[in-house]
Coordinates of C-alpha atoms in Angstrom, one line a residue:
A29 CA 67.4 -181.1 -260.7
L30 CA 65.1 -180.2 -263.6
S31 CA 62.0 -182.2 -263.1
S32 CA 60.7 -182.6 -266.6
D33 CA 61.5 -181.9 -270.2
G34 CA 59.5 -178.7 -270.0
R35 CA 61.8 -177.2 -267.4
G36 CA 64.6 -176.4 -269.8
S37 CA 66.2 -177.0 -273.1
P38 CA 67.5 -180.5 -273.8
E39 CA 71.0 -179.2 -273.2
E40 CA 70.0 -177.7 -269.8
V41 CA 68.1 -180.8 -268.7
L42 CA 71.1 -183.0 -269.4
A43 CA 73.7 -180.6 -268.0
V44 CA 71.8 -180.0 -264.7
N45 CA 70.6 -183.6 -264.1
V46 CA 73.5 -185.6 -265.3
A47 CA 76.5 -183.3 -264.5
G48 CA 74.8 -182.2 -261.3
T49 CA 74.5 -185.8 -260.1
W50 CA 78.1 -186.5 -261.0
N51 CA 79.2 -183.4 -259.1
V52 CA 77.3 -184.6 -256.0
L53 CA 78.8 -188.1 -256.3
Q54 CA 82.3 -186.8 -256.8
A55 CA 82.0 -184.4 -253.8
C56 CA 80.8 -187.3 -251.7
K57 CA 83.7 -189.4 -252.7
E58 CA 86.2 -186.7 -251.9
A59 CA 84.5 -186.1 -248.5
G60 CA 84.4 -189.7 -247.6
V61 CA 80.6 -190.0 -247.6
G62 CA 79.6 -193.6 -247.7
R63 CA 76.0 -193.4 -248.9
V64 CA 74.0 -191.5 -251.5
V65 CA 70.2 -191.7 -251.8
A66 CA 69.4 -190.3 -255.2
F67 CA 66.1 -189.4 -256.7
S68 CA 65.7 -191.0 -260.1
S69 CA 62.3 -191.6 -261.6
V70 CA 60.2 -194.2 -263.2
N71 CA 60.9 -192.1 -266.3
A72 CA 64.4 -193.7 -266.4
L73 CA 62.6 -196.7 -268.0
G74 CA 61.2 -194.7 -270.9
N75 CA 57.8 -196.3 -270.9
F76 CA 55.9 -193.6 -269.0
G77 CA 54.5 -190.3 -270.1
G78 CA 53.0 -191.6 -273.4
H79 CA 56.3 -191.4 -275.3
R80 CA 56.7 -195.1 -275.9
P81 CA 54.4 -197.7 -274.4
A82 CA 55.8 -200.6 -272.3
R83 CA 56.8 -203.7 -274.2
Y84 CA 55.1 -205.8 -271.6
L85 CA 53.5 -205.7 -268.2
P86 CA 53.9 -205.7 -265.3
I87 CA 56.7 -203.2 -265.1
A88 CA 59.5 -204.1 -262.6
D89 CA 62.9 -202.7 -261.9
D90 CA 64.5 -205.1 -264.4
Y91 CA 62.5 -203.7 -267.3
P92 CA 65.0 -202.9 -270.2
P93 CA 65.1 -199.1 -270.4
H94 CA 64.4 -197.2 -273.6
P95 CA 64.5 -193.5 -272.8
V96 CA 63.4 -191.3 -275.7
T97 CA 63.4 -187.7 -274.2
P98 CA 66.3 -185.7 -272.6
Y99 CA 64.7 -185.9 -269.2
Q100 CA 64.2 -189.7 -269.4
L101 CA 67.8 -190.1 -270.6
S102 CA 69.1 -187.9 -267.8
K103 CA 67.4 -190.0 -265.1
L104 CA 68.9 -193.2 -266.6
L105 CA 72.4 -191.7 -266.9
G106 CA 72.1 -190.5 -263.3
E107 CA 71.5 -194.1 -262.2
K108 CA 74.5 -195.2 -264.2
A109 CA 76.6 -192.6 -262.6
C110 CA 75.6 -193.9 -259.2
A111 CA 76.4 -197.5 -260.2
S112 CA 79.8 -196.4 -261.4
Y113 CA 80.7 -194.8 -258.0
S114 CA 79.4 -197.9 -256.2
D115 CA 81.7 -200.0 -258.3
A116 CA 84.7 -197.7 -258.2
C117 CA 84.8 -196.8 -254.5
G118 CA 82.3 -199.0 -252.7
M119 CA 79.9 -196.2 -252.0
T120 CA 76.3 -197.3 -251.3
T121 CA 74.0 -195.7 -253.9
I122 CA 70.3 -196.2 -253.8
C123 CA 68.3 -194.6 -256.7
L124 CA 64.6 -194.3 -255.9
R125 CA 62.2 -194.4 -258.9
P126 CA 58.8 -193.0 -257.8
V127 CA 55.9 -192.9 -260.1
A128 CA 53.6 -189.8 -260.0
V129 CA 53.9 -188.4 -256.4
I130 CA 50.7 -187.1 -255.0
N131 CA 50.0 -185.1 -251.8
N132 CA 47.0 -184.1 -249.7
R133 CA 45.9 -181.5 -252.3
W134 CA 45.5 -184.3 -254.9
W135 CA 43.5 -186.4 -252.4
A136 CA 41.2 -183.4 -251.8
R137 CA 40.6 -182.8 -255.5
R138 CA 40.3 -186.5 -256.5
R139 CA 36.5 -186.6 -256.3
M140 CA 36.2 -183.7 -258.7
F141 CA 36.9 -186.0 -261.6
D142 CA 34.9 -189.1 -262.5
A143 CA 36.5 -192.5 -263.1
A144 CA 36.3 -192.2 -266.9
R145 CA 38.2 -189.0 -266.9
R146 CA 40.8 -190.3 -264.5
A147 CA 41.2 -193.4 -266.6
E148 CA 41.9 -191.5 -269.8
F149 CA 44.1 -189.0 -268.1
G150 CA 46.1 -191.6 -266.2
R151 CA 46.6 -194.1 -269.0
I152 CA 50.0 -192.7 -270.0
D153 CA 51.3 -193.6 -266.5
Y154 CA 49.4 -196.8 -266.2
W155 CA 47.2 -195.2 -263.5
A156 CA 50.1 -195.5 -261.0
Y157 CA 50.8 -193.2 -258.1
V158 CA 52.6 -193.0 -254.8
D159 CA 51.7 -190.9 -251.8
L160 CA 54.3 -188.3 -250.7
D161 CA 54.4 -189.7 -247.2
D162 CA 55.2 -193.2 -248.6
V163 CA 58.1 -191.7 -250.6
C164 CA 59.5 -190.0 -247.5
E165 CA 59.3 -193.4 -245.6
A166 CA 61.2 -195.1 -248.4
T167 CA 63.8 -192.4 -248.3
L168 CA 64.4 -192.8 -244.6
L169 CA 64.6 -196.6 -245.0
A170 CA 67.2 -196.1 -247.8
L171 CA 69.3 -194.0 -245.5
E172 CA 69.6 -196.8 -243.0
V173 CA 69.4 -200.1 -244.7
D174 CA 72.4 -202.3 -244.4
G175 CA 74.1 -204.6 -246.9
V176 CA 73.3 -202.6 -250.1
G177 CA 75.8 -201.7 -252.8
H178 CA 73.8 -200.2 -255.7
E179 CA 70.0 -200.4 -256.2
C180 CA 67.4 -198.8 -258.4
L181 CA 63.9 -199.2 -256.8
L182 CA 60.5 -198.4 -258.1
L183 CA 58.0 -196.8 -255.7
A184 CA 54.3 -197.1 -256.3
A185 CA 51.1 -197.6 -254.3
D186 CA 49.6 -201.1 -254.5
D187 CA 46.4 -199.9 -256.2
T188 CA 45.6 -197.4 -259.0
T189 CA 44.0 -194.0 -259.2
V190 CA 40.8 -195.3 -260.8
D191 CA 37.8 -197.1 -259.3
V192 CA 37.8 -199.5 -262.2
P193 CA 39.3 -203.0 -262.1
T194 CA 42.8 -202.9 -263.6
E195 CA 42.0 -205.8 -266.0
D196 CA 39.2 -203.6 -267.5
L197 CA 41.5 -200.7 -267.9
L198 CA 44.1 -202.9 -269.7
A199 CA 41.4 -204.3 -272.0
E200 CA 40.4 -200.8 -273.0
W201 CA 43.8 -199.0 -273.3
Y202 CA 46.4 -201.8 -273.6
P203 CA 44.7 -204.8 -275.2
D204 CA 47.8 -205.8 -277.2
T205 CA 50.4 -205.4 -274.5
P206 CA 51.7 -208.8 -273.5
W207 CA 51.8 -210.0 -269.9
Q208 CA 55.2 -211.3 -268.9
G209 CA 56.5 -212.9 -265.8
P210 CA 54.1 -213.5 -262.8
D211 CA 50.8 -215.3 -263.3
R212 CA 48.2 -212.8 -264.4
Q213 CA 45.3 -214.3 -262.6
A214 CA 47.2 -214.6 -259.4
W215 CA 48.4 -211.0 -259.7
F216 CA 44.9 -209.6 -259.5
A217 CA 43.3 -212.4 -257.4
E218 CA 43.4 -210.6 -254.0
N219 CA 43.2 -207.0 -255.4
P220 CA 41.4 -206.4 -258.7
Y221 CA 42.6 -202.8 -258.6
R222 CA 46.2 -203.8 -258.2
T223 CA 48.9 -201.6 -260.0
V224 CA 50.9 -203.0 -262.9
V225 CA 54.1 -201.4 -261.4
D226 CA 55.9 -204.1 -259.5
C227 CA 57.6 -202.7 -256.4
S228 CA 58.6 -206.0 -254.9
R229 CA 62.3 -205.1 -255.0
A230 CA 61.8 -202.0 -252.9
K231 CA 59.7 -204.0 -250.4
A232 CA 62.4 -206.7 -250.2
V233 CA 65.5 -204.5 -250.0
L234 CA 64.1 -201.7 -247.9
G235 CA 61.3 -203.4 -246.0
W236 CA 59.1 -200.7 -247.4
Q237 CA 55.3 -201.0 -247.7
P238 CA 53.1 -198.2 -249.2
R239 CA 50.4 -197.3 -246.8
R240 CA 48.2 -194.8 -248.6
R241 CA 45.7 -196.3 -251.0
T242 CA 42.7 -194.9 -252.9
K243 CA 40.6 -198.0 -252.4

């Protein structure tokens, strides 16, 4: 796949990511493969990367997508292709939607930047992240879980990248974004640094729990 809009022209991004996903699904169907674990992205929702802010918070898997770039659109269409094959031939398709995936190099460099800089830099992705090891764990679980037809599952750590309470970050950067769904006070009661990306579906379906945290 091409991993961002900058990796190719719009035509190339759509051709590689959408047609490529379709080719894999069709080959699996012809070979009798019963399960596909596909890497989508949180970008399928369209509200990350600073292109169009979220209509509300927190952001869960049922957020109505509004992709605005070729890459975002390609991720959403890849998910739709997976759903189509699940419907048509009973294939299990699980689309994982990680937020920004970080590795040990990121952890080593994190202290080089103060909280203010990380807050400003991370605002377009709502300060969300997920550790590479946690993504690998979700992948292994997705390969083995029973009773699944088609699922799209967000993957994010339980906290944020910034040593600032999330309510303070929202007050500064997203003061007018409405809060919809779960009780806001209860959301932050046990963890004031809690992410605004709701991964409860991945936790319920896969039995997944992110282990690496910044705080």
